[in-house]
Amino acid sequence: MSRSTTRLRLGLGASAFLLAAGLVPAPAQAADTTDYTLTVDPAAKGAKIDDTMYGVFFEDINRAADGGLYAELVQNRSFEYAAVDNRSYTPLTSWTVDGSAQVLDDAGRLNERNRSYLSLGAGSSVTNSGYNTGVRVEQGEKYDFSVWARAESGSTLTVSLQDAGGALAAAHRVAVRAGGWARYRATFTAARTSSAGRLTVASSGAAALDMVSLFPRDTYKHEPNGLRKDLAEKIAALKPGFVRFPGGCLVNTGSMQDYSQASGWQRARSYQWKDTVGPVEQRAVNSNFWGYNQSYGLGYYEYFRLAEDVGAMPLPVVPALVTGCGQNRAVVDDALLKRHVQDTLDLIEFANGPVTSTWGGIRARMGHPRPFRLTHIEVGNEENLPVEFLARFKEFRAAVEAKYPDVTVISNSGPDDSGSTFDTAWQLNRDAKVDMVDEHYYNSPQWFLQNNDRYDSYDRGGPKVFLGEYASQGNAFKNGLAEAAYMTGLERNADVVKLASYAPLFANEDYVQWRPDLVWFNNHASWNSANYEVQKLFMTNVGDRVIPSTATGTPSLQGPIAGAVGLSTWATSAAYDDVRVTGADGTTLLSDDFSGDTAKWTHTGGGSWSLQDGQYVQSDTAAENTMVSAGDPAWHDYDLRVKATKKSGKEGFLVAFGVKDTGDYYWWNLGGWNNTQSAVEQAVDGGKSTLISKAGSVETGRAYDVHVKVRGRQVTLYLDGREWGSFTDDKPAEPFRQVVTRDEKTGDLIVKVVNAQSADARTAISLGRAKVASRARVTTLAAAPDAVNSETATAVAPVTSTFTGVARTFTYTFPANSVTFLRIRQK
């Protein structure tokens, strides 16, 4: 995953109002209508679309597991929180103590892998605050409490649920026998609904506690240790073809060691599947890459079970022993590599092996004697060291193919949609005859509208593509529209793109590390983003085969790249000097050697700018995007020259051009991504995409001569007098996209049209010689571009209607800012 920016605003367009009222939109006035033709050839055969085309990717980010899909209501139930997870954490985070209590890490623990436990004094109590605003309970529902406890002389625990208004359920008294650790249980029935509950455990005598748990009885499909029902149901409603798990950056960051005495009980580790199976009280804990603790209550067994429950193919991801996500280190340890390769073979045995096998037997003892039918496995995630990664990948693949030849082993192409790492990785994958390559990218809506044809030119005989992570950097409907337009290109190229999943899946609104996300939730509610509604519409109306079709385009009104100039930094202090902007004819538009004041510059970003020794210096090494700009937004065809020097910090410096406003600009990012590469990025309405990139870093204290030459829509970049690279930004962001598929079961033609513009699209549709019924079932998503869904308002939702004017040739007006699916029955 890479940086993203989201700008969300509410709104509902008139066309959405008409659809919500159940009305078919009337043709707009001529000034508000663009005319198109759409020609379908039902007699021709396009690419076959696999049942697994669209899926979901579950990564424990934004509290997606603990405090999210995993139904446990107690936070830090095992007193394992630590500063290594988050600098603000202590073993008593989310707990308050009345009396005396301390968390111990000694030989009295519950077991070796459950390192910490609570020593509670006689007459004392602890209270847990749950997640978000507290423990959520609903009137009349049952909640199962359990705790592991021991007391040398015996004790009585009083367990209660309450909020500020008083008791939420009748309290329970639990007698703890004298002696060693044992598990004790009780069941609460909520007397009223509350989202601010607190669970209190009080002890009459001295006692040790661990694994303090409260689970709703009503979980998804299974209990105990089940999944939160409303969130799991949102996954099931998508009818996903696969579920990718567990990462993401969780897979390729941190130590690759196990959780054991030999490794020093390392917490900041990659996600390793053997840590996550077996009894929950014996599973490891981990420091989550995204800045919190990971209990592993939702582990590989629960994941496989979820995939089976929603009818999806499991697609696990295992570490390749090359770190990424800013860490970028190849682990050199042959014994460790062999252990991870064996772990991967054992994972396949855990999923597919007979009950008589070692790991198949463990699966059976956990409650699932039937195999989970694993057919695909991915090695690695977004590695920035493609040579080192491919060398290790081949070892994994050779071992899997030797023992499980029917399992497809998936590689990847790094963290970006283009650039030197991407190109190198793809060439290595082709040379190695890899079956499938996972691509990831997070770009602006404009990029998705511009790149619908991305896979048209891919080699039909080369590796297939798994688009494992993508999103358009926002949860407004305009983002969903851009993604929908792009998905028509994925389907058209279903012979190359075999799997695709939006990412990330979940976000708890009070614990957000990444935006945008498909489903948002808190402790009492969940809601679908506009992007979710787009994904659901495509995922539940895929079809089995592409029917070739063509459509006219929208006239392009592009002018030259125009805008002011800017200077910025990202987690870095930098100094700038001798800024000069000249027109193509040599006319000076701006000249500033910072010998006077900074009146020419407007500060629109963060950070701290000041004049120092005749330079303009940004000194805050924590601030991100510290933009200052100067000049006229109407400037075009100019040369920008500046001297730039990194003073300190993680990255390099940023020189901007074509600056329209705070969300619309280009910048040359020199020494970005932890000073590992340089790139030109384009920001459109706050969302960025990469236009050109190369590996490289900048030196601290060295003054660089930066020169940006803008001519029309072509940009040439020079560093210290030598050409660094160039690009032409002339690809139109086509707002009208379509694809047609056939549902073999029903015989329906599914005409899918995206109209991502403010004008209606009056379209003459030709179905060739097809014999079709006159009535079509229509599903439409339409709203204002900036509309977003929230807990209390659903601005973007599907509306179904019937259209009765279908013929071999007919006209349909697709509303402005809409996604429309016409299901047309063939006779």
Short mmCIF file of N, CA, C and O in Angstrom, two decimals, residues 114 124 207 266 343 605 657 822:
data_model
loop_
_atom_site.label_atom_id
_atom_site.label_comp_id
_atom_site.label_asym_id
_atom_site.label_seq_id
_atom_site.Cartn_x
_atom_site.Cartn_y
_atom_site.Cartn_z
N ASN A 114 1.39 -17.57 26.07
CA ASN A 114 0.55 -16.52 26.64
C ASN A 114 1.34 -15.91 27.80
O ASN A 114 1.21 -16.32 28.94
N SER A 124 -10.42 -6.50 45.04
CA SER A 124 -10.15 -5.58 43.93
C SER A 124 -10.94 -5.97 42.69
O SER A 124 -11.48 -7.08 42.60
N ALA A 207 -6.35 -13.45 43.16
CA ALA A 207 -6.54 -14.37 42.04
C ALA A 207 -5.71 -13.92 40.85
O ALA A 207 -5.36 -12.74 40.73
N GLN A 266 9.87 -12.69 20.00
CA GLN A 266 9.76 -11.47 19.19
C GLN A 266 8.31 -11.17 18.86
O GLN A 266 7.55 -12.04 18.46
N ASP A 343 6.79 -24.62 6.20
CA ASP A 343 5.55 -24.09 6.76
C ASP A 343 4.49 -23.92 5.68
O ASP A 343 3.30 -24.14 5.92
N GLY A 605 0.27 24.16 2.83
CA GLY A 605 0.44 22.86 3.47
C GLY A 605 0.83 22.99 4.92
O GLY A 605 0.61 24.02 5.56
N PHE A 657 4.74 21.67 -10.16
CA PHE A 657 4.41 22.49 -11.33
C PHE A 657 2.97 22.17 -11.72
O PHE A 657 2.37 21.22 -11.22
N LEU A 822 -28.15 -3.33 -17.49
CA LEU A 822 -29.37 -3.79 -18.16
C LEU A 822 -29.26 -5.30 -18.36
O LEU A 822 -28.35 -5.78 -19.05
#
